[in-house]
Amino acid sequence: SLGFYLSSHPLEAYNDVLNNVDGLIEISTLEEKATAGGVIVKVAGVIAAKRIRKTKTGKRMAILHLSDRSGQDEVAVFPESYEAYADLIDANVPLLAHLSVALEDDRLRVSVERLENLEDVAQGPSEIEIVLRDVDAAKVLKEYMDPLGAGRTKPLLKVQVPGRGQVHLKLKKGIKVTKPFLAKAETLVQ
């Protein structure tokens, strides 16, 4: 593999999704983040290369070269994580990677904590629970949700109704959960 793309990077198709991922960083900043001590970070990337190895105990693990628009870096997938995410690693799909980063003896150490298919991330969570302060807040949120379009996230609204207590409304229509939607919902919660 050449390590660069002759056309746009495969992540370009996910710009809207990536703009809605909180705390997302670029691969080129991993070392900078590691200087803060062992931390967990989120990066989006594609697997540019991979090597599958066996540990001394005979378990499988992988060394990935994860690439984003800013560059690429080597990422270890230890046996427990490899077992959990082998299908995603083999699927050759864009990923959202939750990585542990640390500096050990002035060397960057990066390992996988969790992997998600970026297509699944694009669909949003399957459910979201929102506790609203009153019926008026529910009406405002409904008006805001109507133009969002269909998505996979099913809202569960919990609303305080005078004389009835908290009422739970599980909406049948799934919505697209975006940062603006979450910001609006935050203004209407208890």
PDB file of C-alpha atoms in Angstrom:
ATOM      1  CA  SER A   1       0.000   0.000   0.000  1.00  0.00           C
ATOM      2  CA  LEU A   2       1.244   3.479  -0.855  1.00  0.00           C
ATOM      3  CA  GLY A   3      -0.066   5.183   2.292  1.00  0.00           C
ATOM      4  CA  PHE A   4      -1.929   7.911   0.435  1.00  0.00           C
ATOM      5  CA  TYR A   5      -5.022   8.124  -1.741  1.00  0.00           C
ATOM      6  CA  LEU A   6      -5.118   9.208  -5.378  1.00  0.00           C
ATOM      7  CA  SER A   7      -8.655  10.522  -4.888  1.00  0.00           C
ATOM      8  CA  SER A   8     -10.244  11.800  -1.674  1.00  0.00           C
ATOM      9  CA  HIS A   9      -9.743   9.951   1.609  1.00  0.00           C
ATOM     10  CA  PRO A  10     -12.508   7.392   2.328  1.00  0.00           C
ATOM     11  CA  LEU A  11     -13.513   9.393   5.419  1.00  0.00           C
ATOM     12  CA  GLU A  12     -14.582  12.353   3.257  1.00  0.00           C
ATOM     13  CA  ALA A  13     -17.943  10.648   2.733  1.00  0.00           C
ATOM     14  CA  TYR A  14     -18.521  10.789   6.500  1.00  0.00           C
ATOM     15  CA  ASN A  15     -17.840  14.511   7.128  1.00  0.00           C
ATOM     16  CA  ASP A  16     -21.366  15.163   8.466  1.00  0.00           C
ATOM     17  CA  VAL A  17     -21.151  12.188  10.818  1.00  0.00           C
ATOM     18  CA  LEU A  18     -17.666  13.089  12.026  1.00  0.00           C
ATOM     19  CA  ASN A  19     -18.766  16.654  12.791  1.00  0.00           C
ATOM     20  CA  ASN A  20     -21.282  15.187  15.257  1.00  0.00           C
ATOM     21  CA  VAL A  21     -18.829  12.949  17.164  1.00  0.00           C
ATOM     22  CA  ASP A  22     -17.887  14.581  20.457  1.00  0.00           C
ATOM     23  CA  GLY A  23     -14.201  14.537  21.330  1.00  0.00           C
ATOM     24  CA  LEU A  24     -13.010  13.259  17.956  1.00  0.00           C
ATOM     25  CA  ILE A  25      -9.318  13.958  17.305  1.00  0.00           C
ATOM     26  CA  GLU A  26      -7.008  13.454  14.350  1.00  0.00           C
ATOM     27  CA  ILE A  27      -4.446  10.657  14.294  1.00  0.00           C
ATOM     28  CA  SER A  28      -1.648  13.213  13.891  1.00  0.00           C
ATOM     29  CA  THR A  29      -2.399  14.479  17.442  1.00  0.00           C
ATOM     30  CA  LEU A  30      -2.149  11.112  19.245  1.00  0.00           C
ATOM     31  CA  GLU A  31       1.328  11.762  20.646  1.00  0.00           C
ATOM     32  CA  GLU A  32       0.279  15.184  21.901  1.00  0.00           C
ATOM     33  CA  LYS A  33      -2.689  13.606  23.723  1.00  0.00           C
ATOM     34  CA  ALA A  34      -0.460  10.863  25.157  1.00  0.00           C
ATOM     35  CA  THR A  35       1.746  13.430  26.913  1.00  0.00           C
ATOM     36  CA  ALA A  36      -1.214  14.111  29.215  1.00  0.00           C
ATOM     37  CA  GLY A  37      -0.805  10.553  30.549  1.00  0.00           C
ATOM     38  CA  GLY A  38      -2.712   7.425  29.675  1.00  0.00           C
ATOM     39  CA  VAL A  39      -5.957   8.652  28.129  1.00  0.00           C
ATOM     40  CA  ILE A  40      -8.743   7.285  25.943  1.00  0.00           C
ATOM     41  CA  VAL A  41      -9.340   9.166  22.684  1.00  0.00           C
ATOM     42  CA  LYS A  42     -11.656   8.770  19.690  1.00  0.00           C
ATOM     43  CA  VAL A  43     -10.392   8.785  16.112  1.00  0.00           C
ATOM     44  CA  ALA A  44     -12.088   7.932  12.845  1.00  0.00           C
ATOM     45  CA  GLY A  45     -10.050   6.012  10.341  1.00  0.00           C
ATOM     46  CA  VAL A  46      -9.626   3.223   7.864  1.00  0.00           C
ATOM     47  CA  ILE A  47      -7.271   0.297   8.165  1.00  0.00           C
ATOM     48  CA  ALA A  48      -4.445   0.932   5.706  1.00  0.00           C
ATOM     49  CA  ALA A  49      -2.569  -2.241   6.655  1.00  0.00           C
ATOM     50  CA  LYS A  50      -2.826  -5.026   9.226  1.00  0.00           C
ATOM     51  CA  ARG A  51      -0.691  -7.824  10.600  1.00  0.00           C
ATOM     52  CA  ILE A  52      -2.240 -10.680  12.536  1.00  0.00           C
ATOM     53  CA  ARG A  53       0.018 -12.300  15.129  1.00  0.00           C
ATOM     54  CA  LYS A  54      -0.193 -14.977  17.776  1.00  0.00           C
ATOM     55  CA  THR A  55       0.820 -14.199  21.322  1.00  0.00           C
ATOM     56  CA  LYS A  56       3.027 -16.506  23.404  1.00  0.00           C
ATOM     57  CA  THR A  57      -0.182 -18.061  24.744  1.00  0.00           C
ATOM     58  CA  GLY A  58      -1.430 -18.763  21.203  1.00  0.00           C
ATOM     59  CA  LYS A  59      -4.127 -16.074  21.142  1.00  0.00           C
ATOM     60  CA  ARG A  60      -4.556 -13.873  18.094  1.00  0.00           C
ATOM     61  CA  MET A  61      -3.914 -10.131  18.094  1.00  0.00           C
ATOM     62  CA  ALA A  62      -3.421  -7.527  15.380  1.00  0.00           C
ATOM     63  CA  ILE A  63      -1.218  -4.574  14.574  1.00  0.00           C
ATOM     64  CA  LEU A  64      -3.145  -2.064  12.456  1.00  0.00           C
ATOM     65  CA  HIS A  65      -2.035   0.981  10.535  1.00  0.00           C
ATOM     66  CA  LEU A  66      -5.010   3.247  11.087  1.00  0.00           C
ATOM     67  CA  SER A  67      -5.293   6.162   8.653  1.00  0.00           C
ATOM     68  CA  ASP A  68      -7.271   9.402   8.641  1.00  0.00           C
ATOM     69  CA  ARG A  69      -6.883  12.611   6.617  1.00  0.00           C
ATOM     70  CA  SER A  70      -4.040  13.800   8.869  1.00  0.00           C
ATOM     71  CA  GLY A  71      -1.866  10.682   8.619  1.00  0.00           C
ATOM     72  CA  GLN A  72      -1.598   7.196  10.029  1.00  0.00           C
ATOM     73  CA  ASP A  73      -0.272   5.444  13.089  1.00  0.00           C
ATOM     74  CA  GLU A  74       0.277   1.953  14.393  1.00  0.00           C
ATOM     75  CA  VAL A  75      -2.416   0.600  16.699  1.00  0.00           C
ATOM     76  CA  ALA A  76      -2.240  -2.630  18.720  1.00  0.00           C
ATOM     77  CA  VAL A  77      -5.331  -4.785  19.076  1.00  0.00           C
ATOM     78  CA  PHE A  78      -4.665  -7.093  22.026  1.00  0.00           C
ATOM     79  CA  PRO A  79      -6.276 -10.564  22.163  1.00  0.00           C
ATOM     80  CA  GLU A  80      -9.416  -9.660  24.128  1.00  0.00           C
ATOM     81  CA  SER A  81     -10.181  -6.721  21.823  1.00  0.00           C
ATOM     82  CA  TYR A  82      -9.215  -8.725  18.734  1.00  0.00           C
ATOM     83  CA  GLU A  83     -11.690 -11.441  19.660  1.00  0.00           C
ATOM     84  CA  ALA A  84     -14.443  -8.837  20.120  1.00  0.00           C
ATOM     85  CA  TYR A  85     -13.713  -6.864  16.933  1.00  0.00           C
ATOM     86  CA  ALA A  86     -12.160  -9.343  14.456  1.00  0.00           C
ATOM     87  CA  ASP A  87     -15.182  -9.105  12.149  1.00  0.00           C
ATOM     88  CA  LEU A  88     -14.898  -5.298  11.978  1.00  0.00           C
ATOM     89  CA  ILE A  89     -11.152  -5.480  11.431  1.00  0.00           C
ATOM     90  CA  ASP A  90     -11.673  -7.894   8.530  1.00  0.00           C
ATOM     91  CA  ALA A  91     -14.639  -5.974   7.071  1.00  0.00           C
ATOM     92  CA  ASN A  92     -12.489  -3.191   5.570  1.00  0.00           C
ATOM     93  CA  VAL A  93     -14.949  -0.453   6.629  1.00  0.00           C
ATOM     94  CA  PRO A  94     -14.348   3.034   8.050  1.00  0.00           C
ATOM     95  CA  LEU A  95     -14.155   2.866  11.841  1.00  0.00           C
ATOM     96  CA  LEU A  96     -14.649   4.979  14.922  1.00  0.00           C
ATOM     97  CA  ALA A  97     -11.858   3.794  17.203  1.00  0.00           C
ATOM     98  CA  HIS A  98     -11.710   4.378  20.950  1.00  0.00           C
ATOM     99  CA  LEU A  99      -7.982   4.177  21.653  1.00  0.00           C
ATOM    100  CA  SER A 100      -5.825   4.077  24.739  1.00  0.00           C
ATOM    101  CA  VAL A 101      -2.773   6.291  24.193  1.00  0.00           C
ATOM    102  CA  ALA A 102       0.285   6.621  26.405  1.00  0.00           C
ATOM    103  CA  LEU A 103       3.963   7.429  26.208  1.00  0.00           C
ATOM    104  CA  GLU A 104       6.231   4.660  27.510  1.00  0.00           C
ATOM    105  CA  ASP A 105       9.956   5.350  27.473  1.00  0.00           C
ATOM    106  CA  ASP A 106       9.308   8.253  25.067  1.00  0.00           C
ATOM    107  CA  ARG A 107       7.539   5.883  22.658  1.00  0.00           C
ATOM    108  CA  LEU A 108       3.897   6.272  21.695  1.00  0.00           C
ATOM    109  CA  ARG A 109       1.783   3.241  22.636  1.00  0.00           C
ATOM    110  CA  VAL A 110      -1.674   3.047  21.090  1.00  0.00           C
ATOM    111  CA  SER A 111      -4.143   0.218  21.622  1.00  0.00           C
ATOM    112  CA  VAL A 112      -7.790  -0.431  20.800  1.00  0.00           C
ATOM    113  CA  GLU A 113     -10.347  -0.224  23.590  1.00  0.00           C
ATOM    114  CA  ARG A 114     -13.398  -0.309  21.314  1.00  0.00           C
ATOM    115  CA  LEU A 115     -14.211  -0.213  17.581  1.00  0.00           C
ATOM    116  CA  GLU A 116     -17.435   0.839  15.858  1.00  0.00           C
ATOM    117  CA  ASN A 117     -18.429   0.685  12.221  1.00  0.00           C
ATOM    118  CA  LEU A 118     -18.754   4.303  11.075  1.00  0.00           C
ATOM    119  CA  GLU A 119     -21.935   3.337   9.204  1.00  0.00           C
ATOM    120  CA  ASP A 120     -23.527   2.372  12.546  1.00  0.00           C
ATOM    121  CA  VAL A 121     -22.323   5.616  14.116  1.00  0.00           C
ATOM    122  CA  ALA A 122     -23.902   7.490  11.190  1.00  0.00           C
ATOM    123  CA  GLN A 123     -27.248   5.911  12.032  1.00  0.00           C
ATOM    124  CA  GLY A 124     -27.076   7.200  15.607  1.00  0.00           C
ATOM    125  CA  PRO A 125     -27.988   5.356  18.798  1.00  0.00           C
ATOM    126  CA  SER A 126     -30.976   3.015  18.667  1.00  0.00           C
ATOM    127  CA  GLU A 127     -32.720   4.839  21.563  1.00  0.00           C
ATOM    128  CA  ILE A 128     -32.466   8.123  23.397  1.00  0.00           C
ATOM    129  CA  GLU A 129     -34.200   9.059  26.628  1.00  0.00           C
ATOM    130  CA  ILE A 130     -35.124  12.706  27.201  1.00  0.00           C
ATOM    131  CA  VAL A 131     -36.711  13.881  30.443  1.00  0.00           C
ATOM    132  CA  LEU A 132     -38.619  17.090  29.675  1.00  0.00           C
ATOM    133  CA  ARG A 133     -39.696  19.674  32.234  1.00  0.00           C
ATOM    134  CA  ASP A 134     -43.325  19.966  31.060  1.00  0.00           C
ATOM    135  CA  VAL A 135     -45.863  19.406  28.274  1.00  0.00           C
ATOM    136  CA  ASP A 136     -44.944  22.686  26.572  1.00  0.00           C
ATOM    137  CA  ALA A 137     -41.327  21.512  26.302  1.00  0.00           C
ATOM    138  CA  ALA A 138     -42.579  18.296  24.650  1.00  0.00           C
ATOM    139  CA  LYS A 139     -44.519  20.335  22.075  1.00  0.00           C
ATOM    140  CA  VAL A 140     -41.462  22.486  21.297  1.00  0.00           C
ATOM    141  CA  LEU A 141     -39.263  19.407  20.909  1.00  0.00           C
ATOM    142  CA  LYS A 142     -41.813  17.697  18.659  1.00  0.00           C
ATOM    143  CA  GLU A 143     -41.898  20.749  16.357  1.00  0.00           C
ATOM    144  CA  TYR A 144     -38.118  20.687  16.247  1.00  0.00           C
ATOM    145  CA  MET A 145     -38.023  16.909  15.503  1.00  0.00           C
ATOM    146  CA  ASP A 146     -40.538  16.929  12.635  1.00  0.00           C
ATOM    147  CA  PRO A 147     -38.194  18.345   9.944  1.00  0.00           C
ATOM    148  CA  LEU A 148     -35.203  16.222  11.034  1.00  0.00           C
ATOM    149  CA  GLY A 149     -36.138  13.304   8.845  1.00  0.00           C
ATOM    150  CA  ALA A 150     -36.182   9.633   9.604  1.00  0.00           C
ATOM    151  CA  GLY A 151     -33.352   7.943  11.431  1.00  0.00           C
ATOM    152  CA  ARG A 152     -32.815   4.871  13.540  1.00  0.00           C
ATOM    153  CA  THR A 153     -32.939   6.547  16.968  1.00  0.00           C
ATOM    154  CA  LYS A 154     -36.258   6.015  18.774  1.00  0.00           C
ATOM    155  CA  PRO A 155     -36.908   8.800  21.299  1.00  0.00           C
ATOM    156  CA  LEU A 156     -38.365   7.969  24.705  1.00  0.00           C
ATOM    157  CA  LEU A 157     -39.778  11.185  26.134  1.00  0.00           C
ATOM    158  CA  LYS A 158     -40.503  11.463  29.838  1.00  0.00           C
ATOM    159  CA  VAL A 159     -42.748  14.433  30.597  1.00  0.00           C
ATOM    160  CA  GLN A 160     -44.006  15.847  33.914  1.00  0.00           C
ATOM    161  CA  VAL A 161     -47.776  16.247  33.597  1.00  0.00           C
ATOM    162  CA  PRO A 162     -49.610  18.101  36.405  1.00  0.00           C
ATOM    163  CA  GLY A 163     -51.909  15.771  38.317  1.00  0.00           C
ATOM    164  CA  ARG A 164     -50.553  12.669  36.527  1.00  0.00           C
ATOM    165  CA  GLY A 165     -46.866  12.641  37.395  1.00  0.00           C
ATOM    166  CA  GLN A 166     -44.272  11.542  34.874  1.00  0.00           C
ATOM    167  CA  VAL A 167     -45.676  10.237  31.583  1.00  0.00           C
ATOM    168  CA  HIS A 168     -43.518   8.117  29.241  1.00  0.00           C
ATOM    169  CA  LEU A 169     -43.955   8.545  25.492  1.00  0.00           C
ATOM    170  CA  LYS A 170     -42.080   6.118  23.256  1.00  0.00           C
ATOM    171  CA  LEU A 171     -42.231   7.541  19.754  1.00  0.00           C
ATOM    172  CA  LYS A 172     -42.590   5.092  16.863  1.00  0.00           C
ATOM    173  CA  LYS A 173     -40.802   7.278  14.332  1.00  0.00           C
ATOM    174  CA  GLY A 174     -37.035   7.128  14.530  1.00  0.00           C
ATOM    175  CA  ILE A 175     -35.127  10.405  14.149  1.00  0.00           C
ATOM    176  CA  LYS A 176     -31.628  11.527  13.194  1.00  0.00           C
ATOM    177  CA  VAL A 177     -29.823  12.660  16.336  1.00  0.00           C
ATOM    178  CA  THR A 178     -27.552  15.616  15.595  1.00  0.00           C
ATOM    179  CA  LYS A 179     -25.614  18.068  17.759  1.00  0.00           C
ATOM    180  CA  PRO A 180     -28.205  20.834  17.090  1.00  0.00           C
ATOM    181  CA  PHE A 181     -31.000  18.444  18.133  1.00  0.00           C
ATOM    182  CA  LEU A 182     -29.184  17.547  21.357  1.00  0.00           C
ATOM    183  CA  ALA A 183     -28.522  21.223  22.085  1.00  0.00           C
ATOM    184  CA  LYS A 184     -32.228  22.011  21.622  1.00  0.00           C
ATOM    185  CA  ALA A 185     -33.285  19.069  23.815  1.00  0.00           C
ATOM    186  CA  GLU A 186     -30.883  20.230  26.520  1.00  0.00           C
ATOM    187  CA  THR A 187     -32.724  23.562  26.768  1.00  0.00           C
ATOM    188  CA  LEU A 188     -35.998  21.724  27.432  1.00  0.00           C
ATOM    189  CA  VAL A 189     -34.976  19.201  30.091  1.00  0.00           C
ATOM    190  CA  GLN A 190     -35.706  19.425  33.794  1.00  0.00           C
TER     191      GLN A 190
END
